[in-house]
Amino acid sequence: MQLIIVSGRSGSGKSVALRVLEDLGYYCADNIPVNLLPALVRSVSDSYDKIAVSVDVRNLPKDQQELDDILEYLPGFAEPNIFYLDSEDQILIRRFSETRRLHPLSLADFSLDKAIKKEKELLDPLIRRANITIDTTDMSIHQLAERIREKILGKKDKQLIITFESFGFKHGIPKEADYVFDARFLPNPHWEPELKPLTGLDKPVIDYLASHSLVQKFTWQIQTFVQTWLPHLERNNRSYLTISIGCTGGQHRSVYLAQTLGERFARTHSNVKIHHREQEK
C-alpha cells in the first residue's frame, strides 16, 4: 500500500497537493487527527491501495513521543511517505492577506507573523521525518500541481525525471535546483532592439544565440556534464534531477539553453520536463 502524509505550514499548498493526489487515484482525507491514522488505514485498505492524508498543526499530538508511537502503530504494509510543503514567511503572510483567511493559530492570540513562526516550531517533528520537502515560494498553483505529479509518478515508475529549468538571477535561484549554471556571460539578445521584446523560444533569438560559438560550446559542456553523471545519479535511486540555467532576467539566454538541452535529452530519455520559470509567472 502507498501511504502519503501531506503536511506543511498553512498557505503552503497542502490543499492543492491533496487534489492532485486525488486525481492520481489516491483515497484522500483532509486534516484528520493523527491518532486516527492507523484506524483509517486499516478500515480502507481492503478497498484502496493508495491513501493520502493531509495533516496540519491543529491535528498533531502535543507530545512528540505520541506522534512516534502513532506512526509506529501503522500497519506494516503502509510505510508512510511524508511530503512537507513550505514557503518563506513573507510569502505566507502575503497569501493570507490576499485570501483574508484566518490562520489556525490566530485563535491562540498570536499575530499573523508570530503564528506562522510558531507553526513551524510545532511541525518540527514532521519536518524531521519528511521524505520530500517542497518549497512553494516561487510556484504558481499549476507549477505546484505539476511538481507533485512529478514526484509521485517518478517514484511509481522508478524512472529519473530530468527537469531543465530557466530562470532569472534577479528573481532568485530556484530552491529545488540540483545543479545551477550561470549563462550571464554569454552574448545578450536584450541589447539588440529587435530581439529585446522576444524570448529564447522565438526563432530570431534562437538564430542569434545559435550563431555564437561560445553559446554552442557552453550548451555542449552542460550536456556532456549531465550525460557523464546521469548514470551515477540513476543508480543512486534518485527520482528526479533539476538542472537550472539562469541569465539576468530569465527571458533569452537561459530559456534558449533550457529548451535546447531539454529537447536533446528528450530524444533519449522518456521523462524530461522543461520549465521556464519567469515565462510561467
Coordinates of C-alpha atoms in Angstrom, one line a residue:
M1 CA 0.0 0.0 0.0
Q2 CA 1.1 3.5 -0.8
L3 CA 0.5 6.0 2.1
I4 CA 1.3 9.6 1.7
I5 CA 1.1 12.2 4.6
V6 CA 0.9 15.8 3.3
S7 CA 1.8 18.4 5.8
G8 CA 3.3 21.9 6.0
R9 CA 2.5 25.4 7.1
S10 CA -0.9 26.9 6.4
G11 CA -0.9 28.6 3.0
S12 CA 1.9 26.5 1.6
G13 CA -0.3 24.5 -0.8
K14 CA -1.5 21.4 1.1
S15 CA -5.0 21.6 -0.4
V16 CA -3.5 21.7 -4.0
A17 CA -1.3 18.7 -3.3
L18 CA -4.3 16.7 -1.9
R19 CA -6.4 17.5 -5.0
V20 CA -3.5 16.3 -7.3
L21 CA -3.2 13.1 -5.3
E22 CA -7.0 12.5 -5.6
D23 CA -6.7 12.9 -9.4
L24 CA -3.9 10.3 -9.3
G25 CA -6.3 7.8 -7.7
Y26 CA -5.5 8.2 -4.0
Y27 CA -8.2 7.9 -1.4
C28 CA -7.8 11.3 0.3
A29 CA -8.7 12.5 3.7
D30 CA -8.2 16.2 4.7
N31 CA -7.0 17.2 8.2
I32 CA -7.7 14.1 10.1
P33 CA -6.4 13.8 13.7
V34 CA -3.1 11.9 13.5
N35 CA -4.2 9.4 16.2
L36 CA -6.9 8.2 13.9
L37 CA -4.5 7.5 11.0
P38 CA -3.8 3.8 11.9
A39 CA -7.6 3.1 12.1
L40 CA -8.2 4.9 8.8
V41 CA -5.6 2.9 7.0
R42 CA -6.9 -0.4 8.3
S43 CA -10.5 0.5 7.5
V44 CA -10.0 1.4 3.9
S45 CA -7.1 -0.9 3.0
D46 CA -9.5 -3.6 1.6
S47 CA -10.8 -1.1 -1.0
Y48 CA -7.9 1.2 -1.7
D49 CA -4.2 0.6 -2.2
K50 CA -3.3 4.3 -2.3
I51 CA -4.1 6.6 0.6
A52 CA -3.2 10.3 1.1
V53 CA -4.0 12.3 4.2
S54 CA -3.4 16.0 5.0
V55 CA -2.2 16.8 8.5
D56 CA -1.9 20.4 9.8
V57 CA -0.8 21.8 13.1
R58 CA -4.2 21.6 14.7
N59 CA -4.2 17.8 14.4
L60 CA -0.8 16.9 15.8
P61 CA -0.4 15.5 19.3
K62 CA 1.4 17.8 21.7
D63 CA 3.9 15.1 22.7
Q64 CA 6.4 14.1 20.1
Q65 CA 6.7 10.6 21.5
E66 CA 3.0 10.2 21.0
L67 CA 3.5 11.1 17.3
D68 CA 6.2 8.5 17.0
D69 CA 4.0 5.9 18.7
I70 CA 1.2 6.6 16.3
L71 CA 3.4 6.2 13.2
E72 CA 4.9 3.0 14.6
Y73 CA 1.4 1.6 15.1
L74 CA 0.7 1.9 11.4
P75 CA 0.2 -1.5 9.7
G76 CA 3.4 -3.0 8.3
F77 CA 2.0 -2.8 4.8
A78 CA 1.6 1.0 5.0
E79 CA 5.1 2.6 5.3
P80 CA 4.3 6.4 5.0
N81 CA 6.0 8.9 2.7
I82 CA 5.8 12.3 4.3
F83 CA 5.6 15.4 2.0
Y84 CA 6.3 18.7 3.7
L85 CA 5.4 21.9 1.9
D86 CA 6.6 25.3 3.0
S87 CA 7.2 28.9 1.8
E88 CA 9.1 31.9 3.0
D89 CA 7.4 33.7 5.9
Q90 CA 6.7 36.9 3.9
I91 CA 5.0 34.9 1.1
L92 CA 2.8 33.1 3.6
I93 CA 1.8 36.5 5.1
R94 CA 1.0 37.8 1.7
R95 CA -1.1 34.8 0.8
F96 CA -3.1 35.1 4.0
S97 CA -3.6 38.9 3.3
E98 CA -4.8 38.2 -0.2
T99 CA -7.3 35.5 0.8
R100 CA -8.2 37.1 4.1
R101 CA -8.3 33.6 5.7
L102 CA -7.7 33.2 9.4
H103 CA -4.5 31.4 10.4
P104 CA -5.2 28.2 12.6
L105 CA -3.1 29.6 15.4
S106 CA -4.7 33.1 15.3
L107 CA -7.3 31.8 17.8
A108 CA -4.5 31.4 20.3
D109 CA -4.0 35.2 20.2
F110 CA -0.9 35.1 18.0
S111 CA -0.3 37.8 15.5
L112 CA -0.1 36.5 11.9
D113 CA 3.7 36.7 11.7
K114 CA 4.1 35.1 15.1
A115 CA 1.6 32.4 14.3
I116 CA 3.5 31.5 11.1
K117 CA 6.8 31.2 13.0
K118 CA 5.1 29.2 15.8
E119 CA 3.5 26.8 13.4
K120 CA 7.0 25.8 12.0
E121 CA 8.1 25.0 15.6
L122 CA 5.1 22.8 16.2
L123 CA 5.5 21.0 12.9
D124 CA 9.2 20.2 13.5
P125 CA 8.6 16.5 14.4
L126 CA 7.1 16.0 10.9
I127 CA 9.7 18.2 9.2
R128 CA 12.4 15.9 10.5
R129 CA 10.6 12.9 9.3
A130 CA 9.8 14.3 5.8
N131 CA 10.9 12.2 2.8
I132 CA 10.2 15.0 0.4
T133 CA 10.3 18.8 1.1
I134 CA 8.9 21.2 -1.5
D135 CA 9.4 25.0 -1.3
T136 CA 6.4 26.6 -2.9
T137 CA 7.6 30.2 -2.5
D138 CA 8.0 30.9 -6.2
M139 CA 5.4 28.4 -7.5
S140 CA 2.0 29.0 -9.0
I141 CA -0.8 26.6 -8.3
H142 CA -0.2 24.9 -11.6
Q143 CA 3.6 24.6 -11.1
L144 CA 3.0 23.0 -7.7
A145 CA 0.5 20.6 -9.1
E146 CA 3.0 19.5 -11.8
R147 CA 5.8 19.2 -9.2
I148 CA 3.6 16.9 -7.1
R149 CA 2.8 14.7 -10.1
E150 CA 6.5 14.5 -11.0
K151 CA 7.4 13.3 -7.5
I152 CA 4.6 10.7 -7.4
L153 CA 5.0 9.4 -10.9
G154 CA 8.7 9.4 -10.7
K155 CA 8.7 7.2 -7.6
K156 CA 6.0 5.0 -9.1
D157 CA 7.7 4.4 -12.4
K158 CA 11.2 4.1 -10.9
Q159 CA 12.4 6.4 -13.6
L160 CA 14.5 9.5 -13.1
I161 CA 12.7 12.7 -14.1
I162 CA 15.1 15.2 -15.6
T163 CA 13.9 18.8 -15.5
F164 CA 15.6 21.6 -17.3
E165 CA 14.5 25.0 -15.9
S166 CA 15.3 28.5 -17.0
F167 CA 15.3 31.4 -14.5
G168 CA 16.4 35.0 -14.0
F169 CA 19.1 35.6 -11.3
K170 CA 17.4 38.9 -10.4
H171 CA 14.4 36.9 -9.3
G172 CA 16.4 34.5 -7.2
I173 CA 17.8 31.0 -7.7
P174 CA 15.3 28.2 -7.7
K175 CA 15.1 26.5 -4.3
E176 CA 15.0 22.9 -5.7
A177 CA 17.8 23.1 -8.2
D178 CA 20.3 20.3 -8.0
Y179 CA 22.7 22.0 -10.4
V180 CA 22.8 25.7 -11.4
F181 CA 24.6 27.0 -14.5
D182 CA 25.2 30.7 -15.0
A183 CA 24.7 32.0 -18.6
R184 CA 25.1 35.7 -17.9
F185 CA 28.5 35.8 -19.6
L186 CA 27.0 34.8 -23.0
P187 CA 26.0 37.3 -25.7
N188 CA 22.8 39.0 -24.6
P189 CA 19.9 39.5 -27.1
H190 CA 18.5 42.0 -24.7
W191 CA 20.8 44.6 -26.2
E192 CA 19.5 44.0 -29.7
P193 CA 16.4 46.3 -30.1
E194 CA 14.6 43.9 -32.4
L195 CA 15.2 40.9 -30.0
K196 CA 14.6 42.6 -26.7
P197 CA 10.8 42.0 -26.6
L198 CA 11.2 38.4 -27.7
T199 CA 12.2 35.3 -25.6
G200 CA 14.5 32.3 -26.1
L201 CA 11.6 30.4 -27.6
D202 CA 11.4 32.8 -30.6
K203 CA 13.2 31.9 -33.8
P204 CA 15.1 35.2 -34.2
V205 CA 16.6 34.8 -30.7
I206 CA 17.3 31.1 -31.3
D207 CA 19.1 32.0 -34.6
Y208 CA 21.1 34.8 -32.8
L209 CA 22.3 32.6 -30.0
A210 CA 23.0 29.6 -32.2
S211 CA 25.3 31.7 -34.3
H212 CA 27.7 32.3 -31.5
S213 CA 30.3 29.6 -30.9
L214 CA 30.6 30.5 -27.2
V215 CA 26.9 29.6 -26.7
Q216 CA 27.3 26.3 -28.6
K217 CA 30.3 25.4 -26.5
F218 CA 28.5 26.2 -23.2
T219 CA 25.5 24.1 -24.4
W220 CA 27.7 21.2 -25.3
Q221 CA 29.6 21.3 -22.0
I222 CA 26.4 21.3 -19.9
Q223 CA 25.1 18.4 -22.0
T224 CA 28.3 16.5 -21.5
F225 CA 28.3 17.1 -17.8
V226 CA 24.8 15.8 -17.4
Q227 CA 25.4 12.8 -19.6
T228 CA 28.5 11.9 -17.7
W229 CA 27.0 11.9 -14.2
L230 CA 23.4 10.8 -15.1
P231 CA 24.1 7.0 -14.8
H232 CA 25.6 7.5 -11.4
L233 CA 22.6 9.6 -10.3
E234 CA 20.2 6.9 -11.6
R235 CA 22.0 4.2 -9.7
N236 CA 21.6 6.2 -6.6
N237 CA 17.8 5.7 -6.7
R238 CA 17.0 9.3 -7.3
S239 CA 13.5 10.1 -8.5
Y240 CA 14.2 13.5 -10.1
L241 CA 17.1 15.8 -11.2
T242 CA 16.6 19.5 -11.7
I243 CA 19.1 21.4 -13.9
S244 CA 18.6 25.2 -13.5
I245 CA 20.1 27.6 -16.0
G246 CA 20.0 31.3 -15.2
C247 CA 20.6 34.6 -17.0
T248 CA 19.9 38.1 -15.8
G249 CA 16.1 38.2 -16.4
G250 CA 15.2 34.7 -17.5
Q251 CA 14.0 35.8 -20.9
H252 CA 16.5 34.9 -23.6
R253 CA 19.7 33.0 -22.9
S254 CA 18.6 30.7 -20.1
V255 CA 15.3 30.0 -21.9
Y256 CA 17.2 29.1 -25.1
L257 CA 19.6 26.8 -23.2
A258 CA 17.0 25.0 -21.1
Q259 CA 14.8 24.4 -24.2
T260 CA 17.6 23.2 -26.3
L261 CA 19.0 20.9 -23.7
G262 CA 15.6 19.6 -22.8
E263 CA 14.8 18.8 -26.4
R264 CA 18.1 17.0 -26.9
F265 CA 17.7 14.8 -23.8
A266 CA 14.1 14.1 -24.6
R267 CA 15.3 12.2 -27.7
T268 CA 16.9 9.5 -25.5
H269 CA 15.0 9.8 -22.1
S270 CA 11.3 9.4 -21.6
N271 CA 10.9 11.6 -18.6
V272 CA 12.2 15.0 -19.5
K273 CA 10.4 18.2 -18.4
I274 CA 11.2 21.8 -19.4
H275 CA 10.1 24.7 -17.2
H276 CA 10.6 28.4 -18.0
R277 CA 10.1 29.9 -14.5
E278 CA 9.8 33.6 -15.5
Q279 CA 7.7 32.8 -18.5
E280 CA 5.2 30.8 -16.5
K281 CA 4.5 33.5 -13.9

